[in-house]
């Protein structure tokens, strides 16, 4: 069964359907007050979300130093930023970015 991406006014749904009409019907069943803006049949049987699209560029990948600082600071972001600055010599902006990026990546 094909996988469809269905976009409405407020949602993007991913689901299996036999046809585009069935995908549209499923969207209208679950969100009857929303207009279907777009329906795309996905080329494969899996859904992929781009990290860059979500704001996680490759150059800002997981940083073990930032994660270690977060662990030692017990999740206190400000303290972790201070620890990161002390350990790496980074300025405030660089340290904040490293710590916050690693928090958003699931510290």
Short mmCIF file of C-alpha atoms in Angstrom, two decimals:
data_model
loop_
_atom_site.label_atom_id
_atom_site.label_comp_id
_atom_site.label_asym_id
_atom_site.label_seq_id
_atom_site.Cartn_x
_atom_site.Cartn_y
_atom_site.Cartn_z
CA UNK A 1 0.00 0.00 0.00
CA UNK A 2 1.46 3.42 -0.92
CA UNK A 3 2.44 6.00 1.66
CA UNK A 4 0.88 9.47 1.28
CA UNK A 5 1.79 12.86 2.67
CA UNK A 6 -1.33 14.95 3.25
CA UNK A 7 -1.05 18.61 4.16
CA UNK A 8 -3.97 20.57 5.60
CA UNK A 9 -4.19 24.10 6.97
CA UNK A 10 -2.63 23.08 10.30
CA UNK A 11 -1.28 19.54 9.92
CA UNK A 12 0.93 17.31 7.84
CA UNK A 13 -0.18 13.70 8.00
CA UNK A 14 1.63 10.61 6.79
CA UNK A 15 -0.37 7.49 6.13
CA UNK A 16 -0.97 4.48 3.95
CA UNK A 17 -3.85 4.55 1.52
CA UNK A 18 -4.89 2.63 -1.58
CA UNK A 19 -5.35 5.83 -3.59
CA UNK A 20 -5.14 9.60 -3.42
CA UNK A 21 -8.91 9.73 -2.95
CA UNK A 22 -8.69 7.43 0.06
CA UNK A 23 -5.88 9.57 1.53
CA UNK A 24 -8.04 12.68 1.08
CA UNK A 25 -10.98 10.91 2.74
CA UNK A 26 -8.83 9.92 5.73
CA UNK A 27 -7.69 13.52 6.20
CA UNK A 28 -11.26 14.79 6.02
CA UNK A 29 -12.40 12.10 8.46
CA UNK A 30 -9.82 13.07 11.09
CA UNK A 31 -9.81 16.84 10.46
CA UNK A 32 -13.16 17.72 8.89
CA UNK A 33 -12.80 21.47 9.46
CA UNK A 34 -9.51 21.74 7.57
CA UNK A 35 -8.90 22.09 3.86
CA UNK A 36 -6.57 19.62 2.16
CA UNK A 37 -3.85 21.75 0.59
CA UNK A 38 -1.63 19.07 -0.91
CA UNK A 39 -1.36 15.31 -1.28
CA UNK A 40 1.86 13.60 -2.41
CA UNK A 41 2.48 9.94 -2.89
CA UNK A 42 5.79 9.12 -1.23
CA UNK A 43 8.28 7.28 -3.45
CA UNK A 44 9.19 4.75 -0.76
CA UNK A 45 7.63 3.00 2.22
CA UNK A 46 9.21 5.28 4.77
CA UNK A 47 8.98 8.87 5.82
CA UNK A 48 12.18 10.89 6.09
CA UNK A 49 12.50 14.23 7.89
CA UNK A 50 15.47 16.40 6.98
CA UNK A 51 17.44 17.53 10.03
CA UNK A 52 18.48 20.66 8.13
CA UNK A 53 14.81 21.46 7.56
CA UNK A 54 14.25 21.21 11.32
CA UNK A 55 17.19 23.51 11.99
CA UNK A 56 19.91 20.98 12.79
CA UNK A 57 22.65 21.67 10.25
CA UNK A 58 25.31 19.00 9.85
CA UNK A 59 28.07 21.32 11.06
CA UNK A 60 26.27 21.56 14.41
CA UNK A 61 26.15 17.87 15.09
CA UNK A 62 26.18 16.32 18.52
CA UNK A 63 29.03 17.64 20.64
CA UNK A 64 30.31 15.34 23.37
CA UNK A 65 31.87 18.28 25.24
CA UNK A 66 28.57 20.19 25.37
CA UNK A 67 26.74 17.03 26.41
CA UNK A 68 29.28 16.38 29.15
CA UNK A 69 28.87 19.95 30.40
CA UNK A 70 25.10 19.51 30.46
CA UNK A 71 25.48 16.30 32.44
CA UNK A 72 27.80 17.91 34.99
CA UNK A 73 25.47 20.91 35.26
CA UNK A 74 22.53 18.53 35.78
CA UNK A 75 20.62 20.15 32.93
CA UNK A 76 21.14 23.73 34.12
CA UNK A 77 21.65 25.45 30.78
CA UNK A 78 23.38 28.58 32.14
CA UNK A 79 25.82 26.55 34.21
CA UNK A 80 26.49 24.23 31.25
CA UNK A 81 27.26 27.24 29.04
CA UNK A 82 29.75 28.53 31.62
CA UNK A 83 31.41 25.11 31.84
CA UNK A 84 31.57 24.86 28.04
CA UNK A 85 33.18 28.32 27.78
CA UNK A 86 35.77 27.41 30.40
CA UNK A 87 36.64 24.07 28.78
CA UNK A 88 36.74 25.12 25.14
CA UNK A 89 37.56 28.81 25.22
CA UNK A 90 34.44 29.54 23.19
CA UNK A 91 32.72 32.89 23.51
CA UNK A 92 29.26 33.23 25.03
CA UNK A 93 27.40 32.99 21.70
CA UNK A 94 29.31 29.88 20.55
CA UNK A 95 28.85 28.17 23.91
CA UNK A 96 25.14 28.97 24.04
CA UNK A 97 24.65 27.63 20.53
CA UNK A 98 26.55 24.41 21.27
CA UNK A 99 24.69 23.73 24.51
CA UNK A 100 21.23 24.61 23.17
CA UNK A 101 21.75 22.57 20.00
CA UNK A 102 22.69 19.54 22.04
CA UNK A 103 19.71 20.08 24.35
CA UNK A 104 17.40 20.07 21.34
CA UNK A 105 19.05 16.92 20.01
CA UNK A 106 17.89 15.07 23.08
CA UNK A 107 20.47 15.51 25.78
#
